[in-house]
Amino acid sequence: AQSVTQLDSHVSVSEGTPVLLRCNYSSSYSPSLFWYVQHPNKGLQLLLKYTSAATLVKGINGFEAEFKKSETSFHLTKPSAHMSDAAEYFCVVRHTGGFKTIFGAGTRLFVKA
Amino acid sequence: NAGVTQTPKFQVLKTGQSMTLQCAQDMNHEYMSWYRQDPGMGLRLIHYSVGAGITDQGEVPNGYNVSRSTTEDFPLRLLSAAPSQTSVYFCASSPPRTGGETQYFGPGTRLLVL
């Protein structure tokens, strides 16, 4: 069985400071892992994905995530937050070769000026 | 390309009414799927399709029907609406030969069932 746990429902940072959004997963198979972003009243946009290549994955808008199998984690980071980063972020797991996707509950990121 | 389009944007139904949420994509994507988004629960997969004529159930299929007669369209039907189906519904599609990995989402349909 697969599951995803986003450890924080809300994260608040100041503009220009680092961002860390935490995600732990559980999967019986080799997982594919994704981070999506959703701005208010919008659809979801793919930020980055891990599919068993490099463990450090770079995405759009300066975000990156590191796959750590020993810790079953896939945390999302960004060195310096921008006001436009304020949104909800979803960690997603799929087992490689499958189709059903499991979404985490989401983390809402607030960025203070 | 218009991408993934969904209609309507908003809908109010009374309990017991039926309706169809429309989803279309013009990118020749094989995979299409429907999700519902509820506060604090992320997105949950309702139904998905891996190609025209092929559909399968996701995590929360009860109360919903789908069909895929063409590559472009993937409508979601609510047979007899219930207040528990109040939600935001997202349609997504994935390019061919990617195993459905990268999904492109529509803007969503906000449904209220009274």
Short mmCIF file of C-alpha atoms in Angstrom, two decimals:
data_model
loop_
_atom_site.label_atom_id
_atom_site.label_comp_id
_atom_site.label_asym_id
_atom_site.label_seq_id
_atom_site.Cartn_x
_atom_site.Cartn_y
_atom_site.Cartn_z
CA ALA A 1 0.00 0.00 0.00
CA GLN A 2 1.08 3.53 -0.63
CA SER A 3 0.62 6.61 1.50
CA VAL A 4 1.94 10.13 1.76
CA THR A 5 2.26 12.28 4.86
CA GLN A 6 2.96 15.98 4.65
CA LEU A 7 4.23 16.81 8.09
CA ASP A 8 3.07 20.43 8.22
CA SER A 9 -0.35 21.74 7.23
CA HIS A 10 0.95 25.35 7.27
CA VAL A 11 4.42 26.85 6.93
CA SER A 12 5.15 30.56 7.27
CA VAL A 13 8.46 32.14 6.17
CA SER A 14 9.74 35.63 5.53
CA GLU A 15 10.62 36.71 2.02
CA GLY A 16 14.24 35.90 1.24
CA THR A 17 14.54 33.10 3.82
CA PRO A 18 14.76 29.35 3.04
CA VAL A 19 11.71 27.17 2.50
CA LEU A 20 11.39 23.57 3.74
CA LEU A 21 8.22 21.56 3.12
CA ARG A 22 8.38 18.05 4.53
CA CYS A 23 7.01 14.87 2.98
CA ASN A 24 7.30 11.24 4.07
CA TYR A 25 6.00 8.41 1.96
CA SER A 26 5.27 4.73 2.21
CA SER A 27 5.38 2.45 -0.81
CA SER A 28 5.70 -1.29 -1.30
CA TYR A 29 7.26 -0.75 -4.70
CA SER A 30 9.82 1.57 -6.22
CA PRO A 31 8.02 4.89 -6.02
CA SER A 32 7.77 7.82 -8.36
CA LEU A 33 7.46 11.00 -6.32
CA PHE A 34 6.21 14.41 -7.32
CA TRP A 35 5.61 17.87 -5.93
CA TYR A 36 2.76 19.95 -7.32
CA VAL A 37 1.86 23.57 -6.54
CA GLN A 38 -1.61 25.08 -6.50
CA HIS A 39 -2.08 28.84 -6.46
CA PRO A 40 -5.42 30.15 -5.16
CA ASN A 41 -8.38 29.21 -7.36
CA LYS A 42 -6.08 27.58 -9.91
CA GLY A 43 -5.34 24.07 -11.10
CA LEU A 44 -2.21 22.17 -10.10
CA GLN A 45 1.18 22.61 -11.73
CA LEU A 46 4.04 20.12 -11.61
CA LEU A 47 7.08 21.47 -9.75
CA LEU A 48 9.37 18.47 -10.01
CA LYS A 49 9.45 14.68 -10.12
CA TYR A 50 11.68 11.83 -8.99
CA THR A 51 11.62 8.65 -11.06
CA SER A 52 14.68 6.64 -9.85
CA ALA A 53 17.36 8.69 -11.56
CA ALA A 54 19.34 11.30 -9.57
CA THR A 55 18.25 11.54 -5.94
CA LEU A 56 18.48 15.35 -5.95
CA VAL A 57 15.83 16.68 -8.26
CA LYS A 58 15.68 20.26 -9.50
CA GLY A 59 12.36 21.77 -10.47
CA ILE A 60 10.92 25.02 -11.68
CA ASN A 61 11.14 28.37 -9.90
CA GLY A 62 14.26 27.41 -7.91
CA PHE A 63 12.69 24.50 -6.01
CA GLU A 64 14.45 21.21 -5.45
CA ALA A 65 13.82 18.00 -3.54
CA GLU A 66 15.98 15.15 -2.33
CA PHE A 67 14.86 11.53 -2.34
CA LYS A 68 16.14 9.75 0.77
CA LYS A 69 15.20 6.09 0.68
CA SER A 70 16.57 5.33 4.15
CA GLU A 71 14.34 8.02 5.64
CA THR A 72 11.45 7.51 3.17
CA SER A 73 11.39 11.26 2.69
CA PHE A 74 11.11 13.65 -0.24
CA HIS A 75 11.35 17.13 1.26
CA LEU A 76 10.94 20.22 -0.90
CA THR A 77 13.33 23.14 -0.46
CA LYS A 78 14.08 26.55 -1.89
CA PRO A 79 17.00 28.74 -0.77
CA SER A 80 15.12 32.05 -0.83
CA ALA A 81 11.35 32.49 -0.69
CA HIS A 82 9.56 34.93 -2.94
CA MET A 83 6.11 36.40 -2.38
CA SER A 84 4.89 34.59 -5.48
CA ASP A 85 5.69 31.24 -3.80
CA ALA A 86 2.70 31.62 -1.50
CA ALA A 87 0.47 28.69 -2.48
CA GLU A 88 -0.48 25.16 -1.48
CA TYR A 89 1.99 22.38 -2.17
CA PHE A 90 1.17 18.70 -2.62
CA CYS A 91 3.51 15.73 -2.33
CA VAL A 92 2.41 12.81 -4.53
CA VAL A 93 3.48 9.17 -4.77
CA ARG A 94 2.96 6.53 -7.46
CA HIS A 95 4.63 3.19 -7.70
CA THR A 96 6.70 3.05 -10.87
CA GLY A 97 4.78 1.32 -13.64
CA GLY A 98 1.43 1.88 -11.96
CA PHE A 99 -1.08 4.61 -12.56
CA LYS A 100 -2.96 5.29 -9.33
CA THR A 101 -1.60 8.35 -7.59
CA ILE A 102 -1.83 9.21 -3.91
CA PHE A 103 -1.79 12.86 -2.87
CA GLY A 104 -0.71 14.21 0.47
CA ALA A 105 -3.10 16.51 2.33
CA GLY A 106 -1.14 19.58 1.28
CA THR A 107 1.00 22.24 2.95
CA ARG A 108 0.00 25.86 2.68
CA LEU A 109 3.01 28.16 2.39
CA PHE A 110 2.68 31.74 3.60
CA VAL A 111 5.38 34.27 2.69
CA LYS A 112 5.66 37.43 4.77
CA ALA A 113 7.10 40.65 3.38
CA ASN B 1 -3.22 24.23 -27.57
CA ALA B 2 -5.99 25.00 -25.09
CA GLY B 3 -4.61 22.34 -22.72
CA VAL B 4 -7.13 20.73 -20.36
CA THR B 5 -10.49 22.45 -20.25
CA GLN B 6 -13.34 21.87 -17.83
CA THR B 7 -16.93 23.03 -17.88
CA PRO B 8 -18.77 24.36 -16.02
CA LYS B 9 -16.63 26.40 -13.62
CA PHE B 10 -19.35 26.45 -10.97
CA GLN B 11 -22.51 24.43 -10.47
CA VAL B 12 -25.21 24.24 -7.81
CA LEU B 13 -27.35 21.11 -7.68
CA LYS B 14 -30.17 19.88 -5.52
CA THR B 15 -29.91 16.48 -3.87
CA GLY B 16 -30.96 13.76 -6.32
CA GLN B 17 -30.25 15.73 -9.48
CA SER B 18 -27.89 14.35 -12.08
CA MET B 19 -25.30 16.18 -14.12
CA THR B 20 -22.20 15.71 -16.24
CA LEU B 21 -18.91 17.50 -15.69
CA GLN B 22 -17.09 17.95 -18.96
CA CYS B 23 -13.36 17.54 -19.50
CA ALA B 24 -11.50 17.86 -22.79
CA GLN B 25 -7.86 18.00 -23.86
CA ASP B 26 -6.36 18.78 -27.24
CA MET B 27 -2.86 17.38 -26.63
CA ASN B 28 -3.54 13.80 -27.78
CA HIS B 29 -2.91 12.52 -24.25
CA GLU B 30 -3.62 8.86 -23.57
CA TYR B 31 -4.21 9.07 -19.84
CA MET B 32 -7.01 11.09 -18.31
CA SER B 33 -8.27 11.13 -14.75
CA TRP B 34 -10.76 12.77 -12.42
CA TYR B 35 -10.00 13.90 -8.87
CA ARG B 36 -11.98 15.56 -6.15
CA GLN B 37 -10.37 18.00 -3.73
CA ASP B 38 -11.73 18.43 -0.24
CA PRO B 39 -10.26 20.62 2.53
CA GLY B 40 -7.43 18.91 4.40
CA MET B 41 -7.54 15.79 2.23
CA GLY B 42 -5.51 16.62 -0.86
CA LEU B 43 -6.81 15.21 -4.13
CA ARG B 44 -8.43 11.79 -4.35
CA LEU B 45 -8.68 9.81 -7.55
CA ILE B 46 -12.25 9.05 -8.67
CA HIS B 47 -11.82 7.34 -12.06
CA TYR B 48 -9.15 7.18 -14.69
CA SER B 49 -8.70 6.10 -18.29
CA VAL B 50 -5.61 4.81 -20.08
CA GLY B 51 -7.10 5.28 -23.53
CA ALA B 52 -10.32 5.48 -25.52
CA GLY B 53 -12.71 2.77 -24.44
CA ILE B 54 -10.77 1.89 -21.26
CA THR B 55 -11.68 3.16 -17.81
CA ASP B 56 -11.02 2.03 -14.26
CA GLN B 57 -11.94 2.99 -10.72
CA GLY B 58 -9.78 5.06 -8.45
CA GLU B 59 -9.92 5.57 -4.72
CA VAL B 60 -13.44 7.07 -4.40
CA PRO B 61 -15.56 5.92 -7.38
CA ASN B 62 -18.96 5.48 -5.72
CA GLY B 63 -21.66 7.79 -7.08
CA TYR B 64 -19.74 8.62 -10.25
CA ASN B 65 -19.65 7.17 -13.76
CA VAL B 66 -17.24 7.82 -16.60
CA SER B 67 -16.83 6.86 -20.23
CA ARG B 68 -14.09 7.51 -22.79
CA SER B 69 -15.47 7.30 -26.30
CA THR B 70 -12.77 9.58 -27.77
CA THR B 71 -9.18 10.43 -26.88
CA GLU B 72 -10.13 14.07 -26.31
CA ASP B 73 -13.09 13.81 -23.93
CA PHE B 74 -13.56 12.27 -20.49
CA PRO B 75 -16.89 13.29 -18.92
CA LEU B 76 -17.75 12.58 -15.28
CA ARG B 77 -21.39 11.83 -14.49
CA LEU B 78 -23.06 12.22 -11.14
CA LEU B 79 -26.05 9.93 -11.21
CA SER B 80 -27.92 11.23 -8.14
CA ALA B 81 -26.12 14.08 -6.43
CA ALA B 82 -25.62 14.02 -2.66
CA PRO B 83 -24.34 16.76 -0.32
CA SER B 84 -21.22 14.62 0.28
CA GLN B 85 -20.31 15.25 -3.36
CA THR B 86 -19.86 18.97 -2.71
CA SER B 87 -16.25 19.45 -3.73
CA VAL B 88 -13.88 20.86 -6.30
CA TYR B 89 -13.35 18.50 -9.20
CA PHE B 90 -10.17 18.43 -11.28
CA CYS B 91 -9.56 16.65 -14.54
CA ALA B 92 -6.00 15.79 -15.56
CA SER B 93 -4.31 14.28 -18.58
CA SER B 94 -0.88 12.76 -19.27
CA PRO B 95 1.18 12.50 -22.46
CA PRO B 96 1.57 9.17 -24.24
CA ARG B 97 4.48 6.85 -23.41
CA THR B 98 5.08 8.43 -20.01
CA GLY B 99 3.07 5.93 -18.00
CA GLY B 100 0.79 8.73 -16.83
CA GLU B 101 3.57 10.22 -14.71
CA THR B 102 3.36 13.92 -15.49
CA GLN B 103 -0.19 15.16 -15.24
CA TYR B 104 -1.61 18.39 -16.62
CA PHE B 105 -4.56 19.69 -14.65
CA GLY B 106 -7.61 21.62 -15.72
CA PRO B 107 -8.79 24.72 -13.80
CA GLY B 108 -11.41 22.78 -11.83
CA THR B 109 -15.19 22.70 -11.39
CA ARG B 110 -16.61 23.85 -8.06
CA LEU B 111 -19.76 21.87 -7.22
CA LEU B 112 -22.24 22.60 -4.44
CA VAL B 113 -24.97 20.08 -3.68
CA LEU B 114 -27.80 21.38 -1.50
#
